[in-house]
Short mmCIF file of C-alpha atoms in Angstrom, two decimals:
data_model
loop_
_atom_site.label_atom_id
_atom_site.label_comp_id
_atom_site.label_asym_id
_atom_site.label_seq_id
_atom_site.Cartn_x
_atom_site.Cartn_y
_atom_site.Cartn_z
CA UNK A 847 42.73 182.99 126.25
CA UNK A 848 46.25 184.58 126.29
CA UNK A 849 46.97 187.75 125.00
CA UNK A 850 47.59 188.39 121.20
CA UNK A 851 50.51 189.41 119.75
CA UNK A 852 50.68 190.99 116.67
CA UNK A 853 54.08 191.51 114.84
CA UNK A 854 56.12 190.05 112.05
CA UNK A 855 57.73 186.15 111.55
CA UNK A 856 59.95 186.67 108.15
CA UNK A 857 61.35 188.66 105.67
CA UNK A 858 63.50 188.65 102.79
CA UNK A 859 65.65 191.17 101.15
CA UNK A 860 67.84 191.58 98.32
CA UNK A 861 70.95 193.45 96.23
CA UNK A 862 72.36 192.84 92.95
CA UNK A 863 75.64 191.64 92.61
CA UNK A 864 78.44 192.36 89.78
CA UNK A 865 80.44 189.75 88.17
CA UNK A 866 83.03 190.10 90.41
CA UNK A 867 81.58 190.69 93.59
CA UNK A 868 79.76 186.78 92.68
CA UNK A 869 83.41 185.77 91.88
CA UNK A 870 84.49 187.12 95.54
CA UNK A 871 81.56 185.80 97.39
CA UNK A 872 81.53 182.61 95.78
CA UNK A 873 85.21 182.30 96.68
CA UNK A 874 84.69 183.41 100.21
CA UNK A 875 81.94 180.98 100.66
CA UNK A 876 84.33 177.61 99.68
CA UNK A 877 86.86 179.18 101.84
CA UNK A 878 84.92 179.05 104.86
CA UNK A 879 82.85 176.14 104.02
CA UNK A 880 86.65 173.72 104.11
CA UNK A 881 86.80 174.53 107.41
CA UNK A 882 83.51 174.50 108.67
CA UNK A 883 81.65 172.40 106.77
CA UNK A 884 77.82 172.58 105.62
CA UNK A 885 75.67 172.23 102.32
CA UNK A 886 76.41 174.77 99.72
CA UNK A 887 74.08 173.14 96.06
CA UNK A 888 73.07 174.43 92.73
CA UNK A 889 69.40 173.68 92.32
CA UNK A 890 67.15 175.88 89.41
CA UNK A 891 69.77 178.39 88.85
CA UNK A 892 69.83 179.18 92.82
CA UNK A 893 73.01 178.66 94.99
CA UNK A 894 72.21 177.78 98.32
CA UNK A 895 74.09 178.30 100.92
CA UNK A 896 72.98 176.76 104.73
CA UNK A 897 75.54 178.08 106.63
CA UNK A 898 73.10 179.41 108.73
CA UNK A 899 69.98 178.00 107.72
CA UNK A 900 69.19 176.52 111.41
CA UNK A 901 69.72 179.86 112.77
CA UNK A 902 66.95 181.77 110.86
CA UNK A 903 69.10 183.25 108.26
CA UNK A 904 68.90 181.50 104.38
CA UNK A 905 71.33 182.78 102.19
CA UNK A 906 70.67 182.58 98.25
CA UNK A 907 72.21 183.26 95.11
CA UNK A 908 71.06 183.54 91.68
CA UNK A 909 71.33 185.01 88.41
CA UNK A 910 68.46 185.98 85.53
CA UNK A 911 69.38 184.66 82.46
CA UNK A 912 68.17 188.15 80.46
CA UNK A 913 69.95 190.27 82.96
CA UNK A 914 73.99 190.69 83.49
CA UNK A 915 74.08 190.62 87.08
CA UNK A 916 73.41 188.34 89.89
CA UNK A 917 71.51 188.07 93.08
CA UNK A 918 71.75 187.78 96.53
CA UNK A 919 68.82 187.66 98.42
CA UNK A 920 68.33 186.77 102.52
CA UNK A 921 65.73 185.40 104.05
CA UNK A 922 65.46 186.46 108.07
CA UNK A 923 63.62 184.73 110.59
CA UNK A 924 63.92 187.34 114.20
CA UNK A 925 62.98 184.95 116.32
CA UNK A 926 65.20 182.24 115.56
CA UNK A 927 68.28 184.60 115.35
CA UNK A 928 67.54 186.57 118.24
CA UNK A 929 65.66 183.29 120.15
CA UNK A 930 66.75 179.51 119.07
CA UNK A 931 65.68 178.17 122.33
CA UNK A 932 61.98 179.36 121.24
CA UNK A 933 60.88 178.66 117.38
CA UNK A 934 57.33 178.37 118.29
CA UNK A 935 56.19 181.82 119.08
CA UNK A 936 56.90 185.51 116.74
CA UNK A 937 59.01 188.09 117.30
CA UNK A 938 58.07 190.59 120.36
CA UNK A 939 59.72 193.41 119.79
CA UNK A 940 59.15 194.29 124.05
CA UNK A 941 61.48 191.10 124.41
CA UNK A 942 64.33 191.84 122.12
CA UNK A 943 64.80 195.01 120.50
CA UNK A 944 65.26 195.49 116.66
CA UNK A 945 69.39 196.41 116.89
CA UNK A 946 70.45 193.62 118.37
CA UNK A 947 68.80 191.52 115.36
CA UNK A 948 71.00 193.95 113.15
CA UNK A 949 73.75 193.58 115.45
CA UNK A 950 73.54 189.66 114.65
CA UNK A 951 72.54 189.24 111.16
CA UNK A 952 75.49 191.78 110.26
CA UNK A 953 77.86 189.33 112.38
CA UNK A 954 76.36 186.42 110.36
CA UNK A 955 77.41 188.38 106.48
CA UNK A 956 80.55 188.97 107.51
CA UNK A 957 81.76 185.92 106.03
CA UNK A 958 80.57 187.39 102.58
CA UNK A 959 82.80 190.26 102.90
CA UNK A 960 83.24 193.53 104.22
CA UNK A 961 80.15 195.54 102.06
CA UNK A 962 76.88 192.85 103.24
CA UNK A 963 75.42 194.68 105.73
CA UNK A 964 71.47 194.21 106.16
CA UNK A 965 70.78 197.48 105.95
CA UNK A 966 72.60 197.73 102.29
CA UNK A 967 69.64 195.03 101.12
CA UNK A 968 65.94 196.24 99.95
CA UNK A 969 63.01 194.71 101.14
CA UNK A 970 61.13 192.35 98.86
CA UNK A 971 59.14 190.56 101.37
CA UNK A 972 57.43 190.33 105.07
CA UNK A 973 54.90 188.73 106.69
CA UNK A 974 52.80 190.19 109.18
CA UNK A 975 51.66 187.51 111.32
CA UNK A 976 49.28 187.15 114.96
CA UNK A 977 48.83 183.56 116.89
CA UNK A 978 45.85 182.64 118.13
CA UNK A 979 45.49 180.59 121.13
CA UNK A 980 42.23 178.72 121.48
CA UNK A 981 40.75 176.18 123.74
CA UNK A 982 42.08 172.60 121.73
CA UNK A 983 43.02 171.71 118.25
CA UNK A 984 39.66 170.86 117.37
CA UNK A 985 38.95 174.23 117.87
CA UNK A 986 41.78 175.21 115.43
CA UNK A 987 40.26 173.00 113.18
CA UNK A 988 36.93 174.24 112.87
CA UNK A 989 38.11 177.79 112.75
CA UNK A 990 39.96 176.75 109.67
CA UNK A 991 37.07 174.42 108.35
CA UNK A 992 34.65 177.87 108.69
CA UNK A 993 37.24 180.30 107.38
CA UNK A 994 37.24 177.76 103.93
CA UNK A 995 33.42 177.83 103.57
CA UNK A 996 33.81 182.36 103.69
CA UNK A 997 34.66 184.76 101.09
CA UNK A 998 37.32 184.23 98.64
CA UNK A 999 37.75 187.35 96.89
CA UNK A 1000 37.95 188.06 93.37
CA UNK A 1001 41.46 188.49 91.99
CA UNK A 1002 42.28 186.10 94.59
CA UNK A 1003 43.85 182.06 93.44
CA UNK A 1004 44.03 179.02 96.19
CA UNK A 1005 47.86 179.03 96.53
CA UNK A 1006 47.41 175.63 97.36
CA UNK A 1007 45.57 174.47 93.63
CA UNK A 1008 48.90 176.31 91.88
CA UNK A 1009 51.20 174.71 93.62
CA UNK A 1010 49.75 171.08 92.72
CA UNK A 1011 49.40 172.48 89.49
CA UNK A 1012 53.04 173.20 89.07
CA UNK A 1013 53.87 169.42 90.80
CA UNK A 1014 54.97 171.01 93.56
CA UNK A 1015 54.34 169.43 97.61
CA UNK A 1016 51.37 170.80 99.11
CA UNK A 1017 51.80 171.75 102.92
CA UNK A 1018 50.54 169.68 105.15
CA UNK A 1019 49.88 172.51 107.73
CA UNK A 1020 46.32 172.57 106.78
CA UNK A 1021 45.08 175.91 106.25
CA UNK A 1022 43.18 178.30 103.57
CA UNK A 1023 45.99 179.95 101.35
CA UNK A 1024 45.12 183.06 99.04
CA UNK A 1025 47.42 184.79 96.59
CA UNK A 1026 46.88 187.88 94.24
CA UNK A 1027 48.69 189.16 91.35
CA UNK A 1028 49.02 192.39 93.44
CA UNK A 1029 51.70 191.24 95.59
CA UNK A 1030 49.40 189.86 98.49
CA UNK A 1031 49.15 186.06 100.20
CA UNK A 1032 46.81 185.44 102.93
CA UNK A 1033 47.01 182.34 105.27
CA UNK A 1034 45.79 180.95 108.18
CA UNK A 1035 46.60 177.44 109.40
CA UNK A 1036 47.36 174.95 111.75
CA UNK A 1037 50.64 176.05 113.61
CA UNK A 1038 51.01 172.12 115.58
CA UNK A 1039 50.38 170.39 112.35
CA UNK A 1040 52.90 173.26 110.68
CA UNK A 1041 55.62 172.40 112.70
CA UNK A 1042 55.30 168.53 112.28
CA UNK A 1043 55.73 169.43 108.58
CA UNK A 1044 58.61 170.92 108.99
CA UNK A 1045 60.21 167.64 111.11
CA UNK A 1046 60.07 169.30 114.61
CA UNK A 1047 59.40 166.94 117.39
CA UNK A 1048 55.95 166.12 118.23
CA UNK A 1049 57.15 167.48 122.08
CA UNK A 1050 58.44 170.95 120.75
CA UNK A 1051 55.13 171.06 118.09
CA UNK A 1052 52.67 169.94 121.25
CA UNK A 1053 53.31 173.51 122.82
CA UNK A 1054 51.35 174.80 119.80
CA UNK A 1055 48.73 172.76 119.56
CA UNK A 1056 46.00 175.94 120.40
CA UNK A 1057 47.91 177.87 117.87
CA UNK A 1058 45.88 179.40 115.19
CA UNK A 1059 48.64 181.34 112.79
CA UNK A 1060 47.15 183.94 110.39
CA UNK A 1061 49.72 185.48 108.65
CA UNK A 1062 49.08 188.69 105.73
CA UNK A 1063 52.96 188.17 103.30
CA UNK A 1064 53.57 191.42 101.93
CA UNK A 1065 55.71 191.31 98.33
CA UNK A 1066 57.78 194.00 96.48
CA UNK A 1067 55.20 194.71 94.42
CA UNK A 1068 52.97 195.85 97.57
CA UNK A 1069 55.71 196.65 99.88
CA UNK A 1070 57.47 199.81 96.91
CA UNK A 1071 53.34 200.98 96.91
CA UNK A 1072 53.59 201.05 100.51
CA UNK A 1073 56.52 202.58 101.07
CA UNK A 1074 56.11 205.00 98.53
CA UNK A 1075 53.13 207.10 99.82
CA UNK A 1076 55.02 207.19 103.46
CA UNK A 1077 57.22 210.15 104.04
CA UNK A 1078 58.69 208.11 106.78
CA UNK A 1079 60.51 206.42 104.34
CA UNK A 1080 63.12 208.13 101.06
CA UNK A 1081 64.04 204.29 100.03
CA UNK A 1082 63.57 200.54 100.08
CA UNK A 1083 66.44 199.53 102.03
CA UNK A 1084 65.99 197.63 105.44
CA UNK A 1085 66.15 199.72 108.33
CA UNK A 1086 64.80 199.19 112.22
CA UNK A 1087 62.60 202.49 111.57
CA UNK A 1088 60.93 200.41 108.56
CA UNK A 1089 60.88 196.84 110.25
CA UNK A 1090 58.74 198.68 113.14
CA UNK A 1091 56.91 199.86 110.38
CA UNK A 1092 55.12 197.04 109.62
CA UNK A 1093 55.49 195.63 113.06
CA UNK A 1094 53.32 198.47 114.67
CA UNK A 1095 50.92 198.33 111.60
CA UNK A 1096 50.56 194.00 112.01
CA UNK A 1097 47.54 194.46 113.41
CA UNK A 1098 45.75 196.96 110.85
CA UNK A 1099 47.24 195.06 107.93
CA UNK A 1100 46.12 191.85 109.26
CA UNK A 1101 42.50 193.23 109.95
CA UNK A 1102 42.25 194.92 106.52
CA UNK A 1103 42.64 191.55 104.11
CA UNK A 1104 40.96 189.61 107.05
CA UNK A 1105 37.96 191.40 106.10
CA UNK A 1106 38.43 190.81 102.62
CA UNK A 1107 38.20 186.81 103.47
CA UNK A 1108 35.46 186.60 106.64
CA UNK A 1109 32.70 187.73 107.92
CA UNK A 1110 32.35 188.96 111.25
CA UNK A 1111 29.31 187.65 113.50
CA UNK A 1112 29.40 184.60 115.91
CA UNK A 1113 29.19 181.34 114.39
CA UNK A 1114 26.33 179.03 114.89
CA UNK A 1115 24.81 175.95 113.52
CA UNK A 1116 22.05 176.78 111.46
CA UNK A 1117 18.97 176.22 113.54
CA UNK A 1118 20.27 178.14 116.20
CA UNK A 1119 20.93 181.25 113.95
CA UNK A 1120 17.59 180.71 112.06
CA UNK A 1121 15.80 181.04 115.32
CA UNK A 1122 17.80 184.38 116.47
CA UNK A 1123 16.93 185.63 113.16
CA UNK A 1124 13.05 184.41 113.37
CA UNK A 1125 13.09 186.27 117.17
CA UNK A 1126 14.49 189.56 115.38
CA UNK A 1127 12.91 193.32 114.79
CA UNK A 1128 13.59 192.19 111.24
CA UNK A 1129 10.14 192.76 108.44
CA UNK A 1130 8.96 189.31 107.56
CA UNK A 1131 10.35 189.90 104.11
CA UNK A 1132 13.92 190.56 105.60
CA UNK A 1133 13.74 187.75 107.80
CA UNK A 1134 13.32 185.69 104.73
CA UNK A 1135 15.81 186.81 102.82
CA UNK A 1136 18.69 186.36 105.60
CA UNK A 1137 17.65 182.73 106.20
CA UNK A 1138 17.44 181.99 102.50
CA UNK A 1139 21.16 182.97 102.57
CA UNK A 1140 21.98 181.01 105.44
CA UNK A 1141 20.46 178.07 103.82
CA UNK A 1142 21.82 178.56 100.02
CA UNK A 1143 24.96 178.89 101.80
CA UNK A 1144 24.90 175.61 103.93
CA UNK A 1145 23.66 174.15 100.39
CA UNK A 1146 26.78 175.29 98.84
CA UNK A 1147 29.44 175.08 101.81
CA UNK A 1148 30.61 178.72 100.82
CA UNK A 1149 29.33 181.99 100.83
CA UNK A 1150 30.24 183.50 97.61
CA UNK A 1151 28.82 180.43 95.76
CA UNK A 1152 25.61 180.96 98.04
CA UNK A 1153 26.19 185.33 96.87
CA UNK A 1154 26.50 183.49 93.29
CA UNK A 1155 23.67 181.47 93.48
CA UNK A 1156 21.39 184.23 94.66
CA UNK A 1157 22.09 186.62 92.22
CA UNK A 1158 21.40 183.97 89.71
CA UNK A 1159 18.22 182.41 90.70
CA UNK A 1160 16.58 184.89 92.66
CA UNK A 1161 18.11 187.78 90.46
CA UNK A 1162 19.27 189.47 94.17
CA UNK A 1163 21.41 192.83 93.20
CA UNK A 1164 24.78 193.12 94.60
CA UNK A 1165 23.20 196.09 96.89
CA UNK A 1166 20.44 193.59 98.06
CA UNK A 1167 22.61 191.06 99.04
CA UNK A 1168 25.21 193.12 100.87
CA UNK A 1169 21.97 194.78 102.73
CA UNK A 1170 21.24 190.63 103.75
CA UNK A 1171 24.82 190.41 105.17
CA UNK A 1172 25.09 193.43 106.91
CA UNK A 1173 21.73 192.60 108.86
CA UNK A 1174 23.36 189.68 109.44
CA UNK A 1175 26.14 191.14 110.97
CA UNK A 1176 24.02 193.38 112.81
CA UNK A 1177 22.11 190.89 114.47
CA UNK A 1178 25.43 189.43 115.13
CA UNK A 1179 25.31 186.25 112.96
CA UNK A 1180 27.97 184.76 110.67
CA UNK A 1181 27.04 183.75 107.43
CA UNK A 1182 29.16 180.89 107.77
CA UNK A 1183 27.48 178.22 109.78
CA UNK A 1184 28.93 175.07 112.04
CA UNK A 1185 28.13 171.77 110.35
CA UNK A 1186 25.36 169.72 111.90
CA UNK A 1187 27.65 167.21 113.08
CA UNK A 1188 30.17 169.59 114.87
CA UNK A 1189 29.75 168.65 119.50
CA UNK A 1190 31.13 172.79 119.16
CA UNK A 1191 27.75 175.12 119.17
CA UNK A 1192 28.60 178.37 118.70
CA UNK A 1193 32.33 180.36 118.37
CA UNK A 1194 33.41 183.89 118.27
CA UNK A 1195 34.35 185.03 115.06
CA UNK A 1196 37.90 186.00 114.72
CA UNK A 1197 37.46 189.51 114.31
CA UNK A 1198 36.11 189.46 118.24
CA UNK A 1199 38.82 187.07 119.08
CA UNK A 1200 41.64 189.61 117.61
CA UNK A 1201 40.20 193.05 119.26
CA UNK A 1202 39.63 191.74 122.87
CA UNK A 1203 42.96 190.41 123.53
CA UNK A 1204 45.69 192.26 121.61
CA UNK A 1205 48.84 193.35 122.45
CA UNK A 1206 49.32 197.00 121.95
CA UNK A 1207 52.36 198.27 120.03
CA UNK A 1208 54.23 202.01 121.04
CA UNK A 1209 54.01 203.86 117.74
CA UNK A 1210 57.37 204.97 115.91
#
């Protein structure tokens, strides 16, 4: 397995606008667009402009209907800007350092006008992202298949369910997809089927076909609570010392709502677990209880239903049941098992996967 990188994939920033620096934008924009030529629309009250949408940099304006000003908010992709030639992989800061992506996004504005600087937006969004690279897809696939039968917080929605709710096209990336009202979306998904979603060739989205992409997107909401109990920072507006921020701290943010989702232990099928657990120091009693688990959970293809189902019929107190899992854990033994059916046997549960083959940042 190659080395992990953690870091960061997008972000998005913002800045109000006055009535007439819209007017002088606007104007700006249908200047330059007669001579070179690419698709400015109106759709929901948004302006788009793709001027540089290819190159990792959407541009976007809108206005709220209750408020007397407008909107212009960026979305950044660093590794497309800084590496065009390479869309698969994130951004390595050890590569490419953080001012020249300044350097070039600033270049990109200038046909806004004079005062659009990056550093004049404030940060409403980033995603803290790590790819892993396993054996074969279908090992990407069961990963993902295992991650679905964990723990799905409370507080937590299936992004996925909303957006069919709302009529809206559900990725084809395959993946689990968890959003809170607190400003937080977890992911993790197939990066090879990813990119065929998004119309890249099936040569370019081969190269990823290993790829495992978890990805932790950080909103305002989370991002001002952040930034406002570190002294490093006296605003909200983009800088390199805040981008490194969160670049440097990938790995801990990625590892703190991981937890929140899986389990850590090796995966096995069943039998194979029920036997390790059988050959343990465990009390009879204990043994019991862990395999009861293990088998509620198979039952129910998820682990909080199986937590559910415990407390219910067996009347198991949230202290007895997180005494189960961490014996569990201790014996080294994911709640989550592989299906029957799976050829794969046994897998190393992310957690393991992440810590022995990381890429370690400099700090700030």
């Amino acid at each position: 397995m190659n080395t992990l990188l953690f870091s960061i994939h997008t972000f998005e920033c913002g800045r109000k606008l006055t009535q007439i620096q819209y007017r002088t934008i606007m104007k700006n924009i249908q200047e330059d667009n007669k001579q070179y030529h690419y698709r400015c629309f109106w759709k929901n009250n948004i302006y788009f402009c793709h001027k540089y949408q290819k190159r990792g940099l959407q541009i976007q304006i809108s206005k709220n209907p209750y408020q007397s000003y407008y909107q212009l908010n960026l979305t950044v992709n660093p590794q497309t800007i800084l590496h065009p030639d390479n869309l698969i992989w994130i951004y390595n800061t050890h590569t490419t350092p953080l001012s020249e992506l300044f350097v070039q996004v600033n270049a990109m504005l200038s046909f806004l006008g004079n005062h659009y600087r990056l550093e004049h937006f404030i940060l409403k969004r980033i995603d803290c992202c790590v790819d892993i690279d396993l054996q074969n897809n279908q090992t990407v696939e069961e990963y993902i298949r295992l991650l679905k039968k964990g723990n799905k917080p409370y507080g937590y929605y299936d992004n996925q369910m909303i957006l069919k709710h709302q009529g809206k096209n559900i990725s084809k990336k395959n993946g689990i997809d968890f959003i809170n009202h607190q400003g937080i979306q977890f992911s993790a998904y197939n990066k090879y089927k990813q990119l065929l979603s998004i119309k890249l060739s099936e040569e370019i989205a081969k190269q990823a076909e290993t790829i495992l992409r978890v990805e932790v997107k950080l909103f305002h909401k989370k991002l001002k609570e952040i930034l406002q109990c570190n002294s490093l920072f006296f605003n909200e507006y983009v800088s390199e010392t805040m981008l490194y921020y969160f670049i440097s701290n990938s790995k801990n943010i990625l590892f703190h709502y991981l937890s929140k989702l899986s389990y850590k232990g090796t995966y096995y099928k069943k039998e194979q677990a029920i036997t390790i657990i059988q050959h343990s120091n465990l009390k009879q009693k204990q043994k019991e209880n862990c395999i009861l688990l293990l088998e509620t959970a198979t039952l129910h293809k998820n682990v909080r239903k199986a937590v559910e189902s415990l407390k219910e019929s067996y009347h198991f107190s949230n202290t007895k049941v997180n005494t189960i899992l961490k014996q569990l854990e201790q014996l080294n033994i994911n709640p989550v098992t592989i299906a029957k059916n799976r050829k794969i046997q046994k897998l190393d549960d992310i957690f393991q996967i992440l810590v022995e083959n990381e890429i370690l940042f400099k700090k700030i």
